[in-house]
Coordinates of C-alpha atoms in Angstrom, one line a residue:
X1 CA 0.0 0.0 0.0
X2 CA 2.8 2.4 0.9
X3 CA 4.6 1.5 -2.2
X4 CA 1.6 2.2 -4.3
X5 CA 1.1 5.6 -2.6
X6 CA 4.8 6.4 -3.1
X7 CA 4.6 5.6 -6.8
X8 CA 1.5 7.6 -7.2
X9 CA 3.1 10.6 -5.4
X10 CA 6.2 10.4 -7.6
X11 CA 4.1 10.2 -10.8
X12 CA 2.0 13.3 -9.8
X13 CA 5.2 15.1 -8.9
X14 CA 6.7 14.4 -12.3
X15 CA 3.6 15.8 -14.0
X16 CA 3.7 18.9 -11.9
X17 CA 7.3 19.5 -12.7
X18 CA 6.6 19.2 -16.4
X19 CA 3.8 21.8 -16.1
X20 CA 6.1 24.2 -14.3
X21 CA 8.4 24.3 -17.3
X22 CA 6.8 27.0 -19.5
X23 CA 9.5 26.5 -22.2
X24 CA 9.1 22.8 -22.7
X25 CA 6.5 21.1 -24.8
X26 CA 5.4 17.8 -23.4
X27 CA 5.5 16.1 -26.8
X28 CA 9.1 17.1 -27.3
X29 CA 10.2 15.7 -23.9
X30 CA 9.7 12.2 -25.3
X31 CA 12.9 11.1 -27.2
X32 CA 12.3 10.6 -30.9
X33 CA 12.1 12.3 -34.2
X34 CA 10.4 15.7 -34.4
X35 CA 6.6 15.8 -34.9
X36 CA 4.8 17.4 -37.8
X37 CA 4.1 21.1 -37.3
X38 CA 1.1 23.1 -38.4
X39 CA 1.6 26.0 -40.8
X40 CA 1.2 28.7 -38.2
X41 CA 4.0 27.1 -36.0
X42 CA 6.3 26.8 -39.1
X43 CA 5.7 30.5 -39.8
X44 CA 6.5 31.6 -36.3
X45 CA 9.6 29.3 -36.2
X46 CA 11.0 31.0 -39.3
X47 CA 9.9 34.5 -38.5
X48 CA 13.2 35.6 -37.0
X49 CA 14.8 35.3 -40.5
X50 CA 12.5 38.2 -41.6
X51 CA 13.7 40.6 -39.0
X52 CA 17.4 39.5 -39.3
X53 CA 17.2 39.9 -43.1
X54 CA 15.7 43.4 -42.9
X55 CA 18.6 44.4 -40.6
X56 CA 21.3 42.6 -42.7
X57 CA 20.3 44.1 -46.1
X58 CA 19.6 47.6 -44.8
X59 CA 23.0 47.8 -43.1
X60 CA 25.1 46.2 -45.8
X61 CA 23.6 47.8 -48.8
X62 CA 22.6 51.3 -47.5
X63 CA 23.8 52.3 -44.1
X64 CA 27.4 50.9 -43.6
X65 CA 28.7 52.1 -47.0
X66 CA 27.3 55.6 -46.2
X67 CA 28.8 55.6 -42.7
X68 CA 32.2 54.5 -44.0
X69 CA 32.2 57.2 -46.7
X70 CA 31.4 59.7 -44.0
X71 CA 34.2 58.5 -41.7
X72 CA 37.1 58.1 -44.2
X73 CA 36.1 60.1 -47.3
X74 CA 35.5 59.3 -50.9
X75 CA 39.0 58.3 -51.8
X76 CA 39.4 55.6 -49.2
X77 CA 35.9 54.3 -48.8
X78 CA 36.5 51.2 -50.9
X79 CA 39.5 49.9 -49.1
X80 CA 38.0 50.5 -45.7
X81 CA 34.7 48.8 -46.6
X82 CA 36.5 45.9 -48.2
X83 CA 38.8 45.6 -45.1
X84 CA 35.8 45.5 -42.8
X85 CA 34.0 42.9 -44.8
X86 CA 37.1 40.7 -45.0
X87 CA 37.8 41.1 -41.2
X88 CA 34.2 40.3 -40.3
X89 CA 34.2 37.2 -42.6
X90 CA 37.5 36.0 -41.1
X91 CA 36.1 36.5 -37.5
X92 CA 32.9 34.7 -38.5
X93 CA 34.9 31.8 -40.0
X94 CA 36.4 31.0 -36.5
X95 CA 33.4 32.0 -34.4
X96 CA 30.7 29.9 -36.3
X97 CA 31.9 26.4 -35.4
X98 CA 32.7 27.5 -31.8
X99 CA 29.1 28.8 -31.4
X100 CA 27.7 25.6 -32.9
X101 CA 29.8 23.4 -30.5
X102 CA 28.7 25.5 -27.5
X103 CA 25.0 25.3 -28.6
X104 CA 25.2 21.5 -28.8
X105 CA 26.4 21.4 -25.2
X106 CA 23.9 23.8 -23.5
X107 CA 21.9 22.1 -20.8
X108 CA 19.4 24.9 -20.0
X109 CA 15.7 24.3 -19.3
X110 CA 15.0 26.6 -22.3
X111 CA 16.8 24.1 -24.5
X112 CA 20.0 24.1 -26.5
X113 CA 19.3 26.8 -29.1
X114 CA 17.2 29.6 -27.6
X115 CA 19.5 30.6 -24.8
X116 CA 22.3 31.2 -27.2
X117 CA 19.9 33.2 -29.5
X118 CA 18.8 35.4 -26.7
X119 CA 22.4 36.1 -25.6
X120 CA 23.4 36.9 -29.2
X121 CA 20.5 39.3 -29.6
X122 CA 21.5 41.2 -26.5
X123 CA 25.1 41.5 -27.6
X124 CA 23.9 42.6 -31.1
X125 CA 21.8 45.4 -29.7
X126 CA 24.9 46.7 -27.8
X127 CA 26.9 46.7 -31.0
X128 CA 24.2 48.3 -33.1
X129 CA 23.8 51.2 -30.6
X130 CA 27.6 51.7 -30.8
X131 CA 27.6 51.7 -34.6
X132 CA 24.8 54.2 -34.8
X133 CA 26.2 56.7 -32.4
X134 CA 29.9 56.3 -33.4
X135 CA 29.1 57.4 -37.0
X136 CA 25.7 59.3 -36.9
X137 CA 26.2 61.3 -40.0
X138 CA 26.0 60.6 -43.7
X139 CA 27.4 62.4 -46.7
X140 CA 25.2 63.0 -49.7
X141 CA 26.7 63.9 -53.0
X142 CA 25.3 64.2 -56.5
X143 CA 27.0 65.1 -59.8
X144 CA 25.7 67.5 -62.4
X145 CA 23.3 65.7 -64.7
X146 CA 21.1 66.7 -67.6
X147 CA 17.5 65.5 -67.7
X148 CA 15.4 65.2 -70.8
X149 CA 11.9 66.5 -69.7
X150 CA 10.2 64.5 -72.5
X151 CA 11.5 61.0 -71.8
X152 CA 12.4 61.5 -68.1
X153 CA 15.9 60.0 -68.6
X154 CA 19.2 61.5 -67.6
X155 CA 21.7 62.3 -70.3
X156 CA 25.2 61.5 -69.4
X157 CA 28.3 60.6 -71.2
X158 CA 28.7 57.1 -69.6
X159 CA 31.8 56.3 -71.6
X160 CA 33.6 59.4 -70.2
X161 CA 32.3 58.6 -66.8
X162 CA 33.7 55.1 -66.6
X163 CA 36.8 55.8 -68.7
X164 CA 38.1 59.1 -67.3
X165 CA 40.5 57.5 -64.9
X166 CA 42.1 55.3 -67.6
X167 CA 42.4 58.2 -70.0
X168 CA 44.1 60.3 -67.4
X169 CA 46.6 57.5 -66.7
X170 CA 47.5 57.3 -70.4
X171 CA 47.7 61.1 -70.9
X172 CA 44.6 61.2 -73.1
X173 CA 42.2 64.1 -73.1
X174 CA 38.7 64.0 -71.7
X175 CA 35.8 64.7 -74.0
X176 CA 33.7 67.7 -73.3
X177 CA 30.6 67.2 -71.2
X178 CA 27.3 67.0 -73.0
X179 CA 25.7 70.4 -73.4
X180 CA 22.2 71.1 -72.3
X181 CA 19.6 71.3 -75.1
X182 CA 16.2 72.9 -75.4
X183 CA 13.6 71.3 -73.3
X184 CA 16.2 69.9 -70.8
X185 CA 16.9 71.0 -67.3
X186 CA 20.2 70.7 -65.4
X187 CA 19.9 69.3 -61.9
X188 CA 22.7 69.9 -59.4
X189 CA 23.0 68.9 -55.8
X190 CA 26.1 69.8 -53.9
X191 CA 27.5 67.8 -51.0
X192 CA 26.2 68.7 -47.6
X193 CA 28.9 70.7 -45.8
X194 CA 29.5 70.0 -42.2
X195 CA 32.8 70.8 -40.5
X196 CA 32.0 68.9 -37.3
X197 CA 33.8 65.5 -36.7
X198 CA 32.1 62.7 -38.6
X199 CA 32.4 60.1 -35.8
X200 CA 34.9 57.7 -34.2
X201 CA 36.3 55.2 -36.7
X202 CA 38.0 52.9 -34.1
X203 CA 34.8 52.6 -32.0
X204 CA 32.8 52.0 -35.2
X205 CA 35.0 49.1 -36.3
X206 CA 34.9 47.5 -32.8
X207 CA 31.1 47.8 -32.7
X208 CA 30.7 46.4 -36.2
X209 CA 32.8 43.4 -35.4
X210 CA 30.7 42.8 -32.3
X211 CA 27.6 43.0 -34.4
X212 CA 29.0 40.5 -36.9
X213 CA 30.0 38.1 -34.1
X214 CA 26.6 38.3 -32.3
X215 CA 24.8 37.9 -35.6
X216 CA 26.6 34.6 -36.0
X217 CA 25.7 33.7 -32.4
X218 CA 22.0 34.1 -33.4
X219 CA 21.9 32.5 -36.8
X220 CA 24.0 29.4 -36.1
X221 CA 21.8 28.0 -33.2
X222 CA 18.7 29.4 -35.0
X223 CA 19.4 27.2 -38.1
X224 CA 20.0 24.3 -35.7
X225 CA 16.6 25.0 -34.0
X226 CA 14.8 24.9 -37.4
X227 CA 16.6 21.6 -38.2
X228 CA 15.6 20.2 -34.8
X229 CA 12.0 21.0 -35.3
X230 CA 11.7 19.9 -39.0
X231 CA 9.9 16.7 -39.6
X232 CA 11.5 14.8 -42.5
X233 CA 8.3 15.2 -44.6
X234 CA 8.3 19.0 -44.0
X235 CA 11.9 19.9 -44.7
X236 CA 11.2 21.4 -48.1
X237 CA 8.3 23.4 -46.7
X238 CA 10.4 24.7 -43.8
X239 CA 13.3 25.5 -46.1
X240 CA 10.8 27.3 -48.5
X241 CA 9.3 29.3 -45.7
X242 CA 12.8 30.2 -44.4
X243 CA 13.8 31.3 -47.9
X244 CA 10.6 33.4 -48.2
X245 CA 11.2 35.1 -44.8
X246 CA 14.7 35.9 -45.8
X247 CA 13.6 37.3 -49.2
X248 CA 10.7 39.2 -47.7
X249 CA 13.0 40.7 -45.2
X250 CA 15.4 41.7 -48.0
X251 CA 12.5 43.3 -49.8
X252 CA 11.4 45.2 -46.7
X253 CA 15.0 46.3 -46.1
X254 CA 15.3 47.6 -49.6
X255 CA 12.0 49.5 -49.2
X256 CA 13.1 51.1 -45.9
X257 CA 16.4 51.9 -47.6
X258 CA 14.5 54.2 -50.0
X259 CA 13.8 56.5 -47.0
X260 CA 17.3 56.2 -45.6
X261 CA 18.4 59.8 -46.5
X262 CA 15.2 61.2 -44.9
X263 CA 15.2 59.1 -41.7
X264 CA 18.9 59.4 -41.0
X265 CA 21.4 57.0 -39.6
X266 CA 20.1 56.8 -36.0
X267 CA 16.5 56.5 -37.1
X268 CA 17.3 53.7 -39.6
X269 CA 19.3 51.8 -36.9
X270 CA 16.4 52.1 -34.5
X271 CA 13.8 50.9 -37.1
X272 CA 16.0 47.9 -38.2
X273 CA 17.0 46.9 -34.7
X274 CA 13.4 47.0 -33.4
X275 CA 12.2 44.8 -36.2
X276 CA 15.0 42.3 -35.7
X277 CA 14.6 42.1 -31.9
X278 CA 10.8 41.7 -32.0
X279 CA 11.1 38.9 -34.7
X280 CA 13.7 36.9 -32.7
X281 CA 11.6 37.2 -29.5
X282 CA 8.5 36.0 -31.2
X283 CA 10.3 32.9 -32.4
X284 CA 11.9 32.2 -29.0
X285 CA 8.7 32.6 -27.0
X286 CA 6.4 30.7 -29.5
X287 CA 8.7 27.7 -30.3
X288 CA 8.9 25.1 -27.5
X289 CA 12.2 23.2 -27.1
X290 CA 13.1 20.3 -24.9
X291 CA 15.6 20.9 -22.1
X292 CA 19.2 20.5 -23.3
X293 CA 21.1 17.4 -22.3
X294 CA 24.9 16.8 -22.3
X295 CA 25.4 14.3 -25.1
X296 CA 28.8 15.5 -26.4
X297 CA 32.3 15.2 -25.0
X298 CA 33.7 18.4 -23.4
X299 CA 35.2 21.0 -25.7
X300 CA 39.0 21.0 -26.1
X301 CA 41.6 22.4 -28.5
X302 CA 41.7 19.2 -30.6
X303 CA 37.9 19.0 -30.8
X304 CA 37.7 22.6 -31.8
X305 CA 40.4 22.2 -34.5
X306 CA 38.8 19.1 -35.9
X307 CA 35.4 20.7 -35.8
X308 CA 36.2 22.9 -38.8
X309 CA 37.1 20.0 -41.1
X310 CA 35.3 16.9 -39.8
X311 CA 32.0 17.5 -41.5
X312 CA 33.7 18.1 -44.9
X313 CA 35.1 14.6 -44.8
X314 CA 31.6 13.3 -45.4
X315 CA 31.0 13.0 -49.2
X316 CA 27.5 14.4 -49.5
X317 CA 28.0 17.2 -47.0
X318 CA 31.1 18.3 -48.9
X319 CA 29.3 18.6 -52.2
X320 CA 26.4 20.4 -50.5
X321 CA 28.9 22.9 -49.1
X322 CA 30.6 23.5 -52.5
X323 CA 27.2 23.8 -54.3
X324 CA 26.1 26.5 -51.8
X325 CA 29.5 28.2 -51.8
X326 CA 29.5 28.7 -55.6
X327 CA 25.8 29.8 -55.7
X328 CA 26.5 32.4 -53.0
X329 CA 29.7 33.4 -54.7
X330 CA 27.6 34.3 -57.8
X331 CA 24.9 36.1 -55.7
X332 CA 27.5 38.1 -53.7
X333 CA 29.2 39.2 -57.0
X334 CA 25.9 40.3 -58.6
X335 CA 24.7 42.2 -55.5
X336 CA 28.0 43.9 -54.8
X337 CA 28.6 45.3 -58.3
X338 CA 25.0 45.8 -59.5
X339 CA 25.0 49.4 -58.2
X340 CA 28.3 50.2 -60.0
X341 CA 26.9 48.6 -63.2
X342 CA 23.8 50.7 -63.1
X343 CA 25.8 53.9 -62.6
X344 CA 28.4 53.2 -65.3
X345 CA 26.4 51.4 -68.0
X346 CA 22.7 52.3 -67.7
X347 CA 20.8 55.6 -68.4
X348 CA 18.7 55.8 -65.3
X349 CA 15.1 57.2 -65.4
X350 CA 14.1 60.4 -63.5
X351 CA 17.8 61.1 -62.7
X352 CA 17.8 58.5 -60.0
X353 CA 21.0 57.8 -58.2
X354 CA 22.6 54.4 -58.6
X355 CA 21.7 53.6 -54.9
X356 CA 18.1 54.4 -55.4
X357 CA 18.1 52.5 -58.7
X358 CA 19.6 49.3 -57.2
X359 CA 16.9 49.4 -54.5
X360 CA 14.2 49.7 -57.1
X361 CA 15.7 46.8 -59.0
X362 CA 16.0 44.6 -55.9
X363 CA 12.3 45.0 -55.0
X364 CA 10.9 43.0 -58.0
X365 CA 13.8 40.5 -57.8
X366 CA 13.3 39.7 -54.2
X367 CA 9.5 39.7 -54.4
X368 CA 9.6 37.1 -57.2
X369 CA 12.2 35.2 -55.2
X370 CA 9.9 35.1 -52.1
X371 CA 7.0 33.7 -54.1
X372 CA 9.0 31.1 -55.9
X373 CA 10.7 30.0 -52.7
X374 CA 7.4 29.0 -51.0
X375 CA 6.0 27.3 -54.2
X376 CA 9.2 25.3 -54.9
X377 CA 9.5 24.3 -51.3
X378 CA 6.1 22.7 -51.4
X379 CA 6.9 21.1 -54.7
X380 CA 10.2 19.6 -53.4
X381 CA 8.3 18.0 -50.4
X382 CA 5.6 16.5 -52.6
X383 CA 8.0 15.2 -55.2
X384 CA 10.8 14.4 -52.8
X385 CA 13.3 15.9 -55.3
X386 CA 15.8 18.6 -54.6
X387 CA 18.5 18.4 -57.2
X388 CA 16.4 19.2 -60.3
X389 CA 15.2 22.4 -58.5
X390 CA 18.8 23.4 -57.8
X391 CA 19.9 22.7 -61.4
X392 CA 17.0 24.7 -62.8
X393 CA 17.6 27.5 -60.4
X394 CA 21.3 27.7 -61.3
X395 CA 20.6 27.8 -65.0
X396 CA 17.9 30.5 -64.6
X397 CA 20.3 32.6 -62.6
X398 CA 23.1 32.0 -65.1
X399 CA 20.9 33.2 -68.0
X400 CA 19.6 36.2 -65.9
X401 CA 23.0 37.5 -65.0
X402 CA 24.4 36.9 -68.5
X403 CA 21.5 38.9 -70.1
X404 CA 22.8 42.0 -68.3
X405 CA 25.7 42.2 -70.7
X406 CA 23.4 42.7 -73.7
X407 CA 21.2 45.4 -72.2
X408 CA 21.8 48.9 -73.8
X409 CA 19.9 52.0 -74.8
X410 CA 17.3 54.4 -73.3
X411 CA 15.1 51.5 -72.1
X412 CA 17.9 49.5 -70.6
X413 CA 16.8 50.1 -67.0
X414 CA 13.3 48.6 -67.7
X415 CA 14.9 45.7 -69.5
X416 CA 17.1 45.2 -66.4
X417 CA 13.9 45.1 -64.3
X418 CA 12.7 42.2 -66.5
X419 CA 16.0 40.4 -66.0
X420 CA 15.6 40.9 -62.2
X421 CA 12.2 39.2 -62.2
X422 CA 13.7 36.3 -64.1
X423 CA 16.8 36.0 -61.9
X424 CA 14.6 36.2 -58.8
X425 CA 12.6 33.2 -59.8
X426 CA 15.8 31.1 -59.9
X427 CA 17.1 32.6 -56.7
X428 CA 13.9 31.8 -54.8
X429 CA 13.9 28.3 -56.2
X430 CA 17.4 27.7 -54.8
X431 CA 16.5 29.3 -51.5
X432 CA 13.5 26.9 -51.2
X433 CA 15.7 23.8 -51.1
X434 CA 18.9 25.3 -49.8
X435 CA 18.4 24.3 -46.2
X436 CA 16.4 21.2 -47.0
X437 CA 19.5 19.8 -48.8
X438 CA 21.8 20.2 -45.7
X439 CA 19.1 18.7 -43.4
X440 CA 19.1 15.7 -45.7
X441 CA 22.8 15.1 -45.5
X442 CA 23.8 16.2 -41.9
X443 CA 26.6 13.8 -40.8
X444 CA 25.7 13.5 -37.1
X445 CA 22.6 14.3 -35.1
X446 CA 24.4 15.2 -31.8
X447 CA 26.7 17.7 -33.6
X448 CA 23.9 19.3 -35.6
X449 CA 24.6 22.9 -34.7
X450 CA 28.3 22.6 -35.3
X451 CA 27.9 20.9 -38.7
X452 CA 25.3 23.6 -39.7
X453 CA 27.8 26.2 -38.6
X454 CA 30.4 24.8 -41.0
X455 CA 27.8 24.7 -43.7
X456 CA 27.0 28.4 -42.8
X457 CA 30.6 29.3 -43.8
X458 CA 29.5 28.6 -47.4
X459 CA 27.5 31.8 -47.1
X460 CA 30.1 33.8 -45.1
X461 CA 33.2 33.1 -47.2
X462 CA 31.8 34.3 -50.5
X463 CA 31.2 37.7 -49.0
X464 CA 34.9 38.0 -48.3
X465 CA 36.1 36.4 -51.6
X466 CA 33.6 37.8 -54.2
X467 CA 34.3 41.5 -53.6
X468 CA 38.1 41.5 -54.0
X469 CA 37.9 38.9 -56.8
X470 CA 35.2 40.8 -58.7
X471 CA 37.0 44.1 -58.1
X472 CA 40.2 42.8 -59.7
X473 CA 38.4 41.4 -62.7
X474 CA 36.4 44.6 -63.2
X475 CA 39.4 47.0 -62.8
X476 CA 41.7 45.0 -65.0
X477 CA 39.3 44.4 -68.0
X478 CA 37.9 47.9 -67.8
X479 CA 41.5 49.1 -68.3
X480 CA 41.7 46.9 -71.4
X481 CA 38.6 48.3 -73.0
X482 CA 36.4 50.5 -70.9
X483 CA 34.5 51.9 -73.8
X484 CA 32.4 48.8 -74.3
X485 CA 32.4 48.0 -70.6
X486 CA 34.6 44.9 -71.0
X487 CA 35.1 44.7 -67.2
X488 CA 31.3 44.2 -66.6
X489 CA 31.1 41.7 -69.5
X490 CA 33.8 39.5 -68.1
X491 CA 32.6 39.9 -64.5
X492 CA 29.0 38.8 -65.3
X493 CA 30.4 36.0 -67.5
X494 CA 32.5 34.7 -64.5
X495 CA 29.4 35.0 -62.3
X496 CA 27.4 32.9 -64.7
X497 CA 30.2 30.3 -64.6
X498 CA 29.8 30.1 -60.8
X499 CA 26.1 29.2 -61.2
X500 CA 26.9 26.6 -63.9
X501 CA 29.4 24.9 -61.6
X502 CA 26.9 24.9 -58.8
X503 CA 24.4 23.1 -61.1
X504 CA 27.1 20.5 -61.9
X505 CA 28.3 19.9 -58.3
X506 CA 24.8 19.2 -57.0
X507 CA 24.8 16.1 -59.2
X508 CA 27.5 14.7 -57.0
X509 CA 25.2 14.5 -53.9
X510 CA 24.1 10.9 -53.4
X511 CA 21.5 11.0 -50.6
X512 CA 19.4 13.7 -52.2
X513 CA 17.2 13.0 -55.2

């Protein structure tokens, strides 16, 4: 009788303890594979990618370049921006696997992933505040242009614009600027003059490195959380929704970027930070996770060193890594030099600046990508096939970027918008199965976060490699023949080759169909 009462007491105590844990879902406390999720839960799980993508695109495309230009001036902005990107990528290369290993070993009642995400978010907020207030000003410049009031296009001598530095180096003379004609107005905007100090460069760099590190501390365990929660029959759907959230975030970031000059540096930081923090908190609070358990050996120097290379020894994981690396190498090249291409090769409507034009071009590209990401994610789950989608996406992106080399004339910008729609359909298709591919081939369940962190490097490294490689290609071939824009022709040709290699490498993956 006493034994029966004791067993009943212990059973009721266990039930009460489970109810006390507000972060644990009773179904997840039972060991086994993840259960199927409803669509609302999948949306909430992936919502953080929306806010993080708004923040990432807004800072990298609009805000950081403007702050760097304000801090160091026009002549040195390129080298300082490139140095910051390379330094951040190098730091992320070492931090990502460390964060993944730490996440795999967390034993909190909140789980393994969410505590690291919360800590990373707090550190990121500190860094963003530092970046905003260490360089709160931006420098706005505009050159003299001539606008045709009838067609709404700006008349510029694009050949002189992109070739003047090479003609000066060879002692050639510059052609005269185009004169104004009847029915045309000349628009001039001078740089804003402000003699006060632009900010603190050293503090800005330190805070930016903190933001890059903390961003990694959020995304690495977050990717692992999505993998933990994804039922095998919903991997394509989860990957597609993730891709859609990333792309919708990018679209929103581009839209907010259109108002950057009106809102200012601090206002833009406040808006982007608020969206990112709210998105992460919604995911953390709405997604239950079982308490973390110690299933891995303690971290040591040898384990850390091997952690970088161990996953790449597995055949399928290695080819998934290379496929994503080449795809992102192409995407990074296009997005980095698209603004330069618009300014040097295209007659822009309504005298838009290249920065405004690239934002306008990204909007249809990313909108189309978001739609195709969700559609192809569902298709990949229903058919069970990933590789045909990746191959089709790579070929579409190759054709889309190659078409830019043939666009000329007064309607060139509108033709470029059409190419952006086409390119976006391929980009979204790849995003729809990008994460599903790695979930299909992860080498070890207990090292999930660490292995995903290594895979994440295929996104980080192209950001450090694409810019200097593309810059060398562009500068060298422009010096050979700038009048036809040979640098851009070769650059986009090489980018198309990246996409083709990505399509070929995905065929090497054995465990994905």
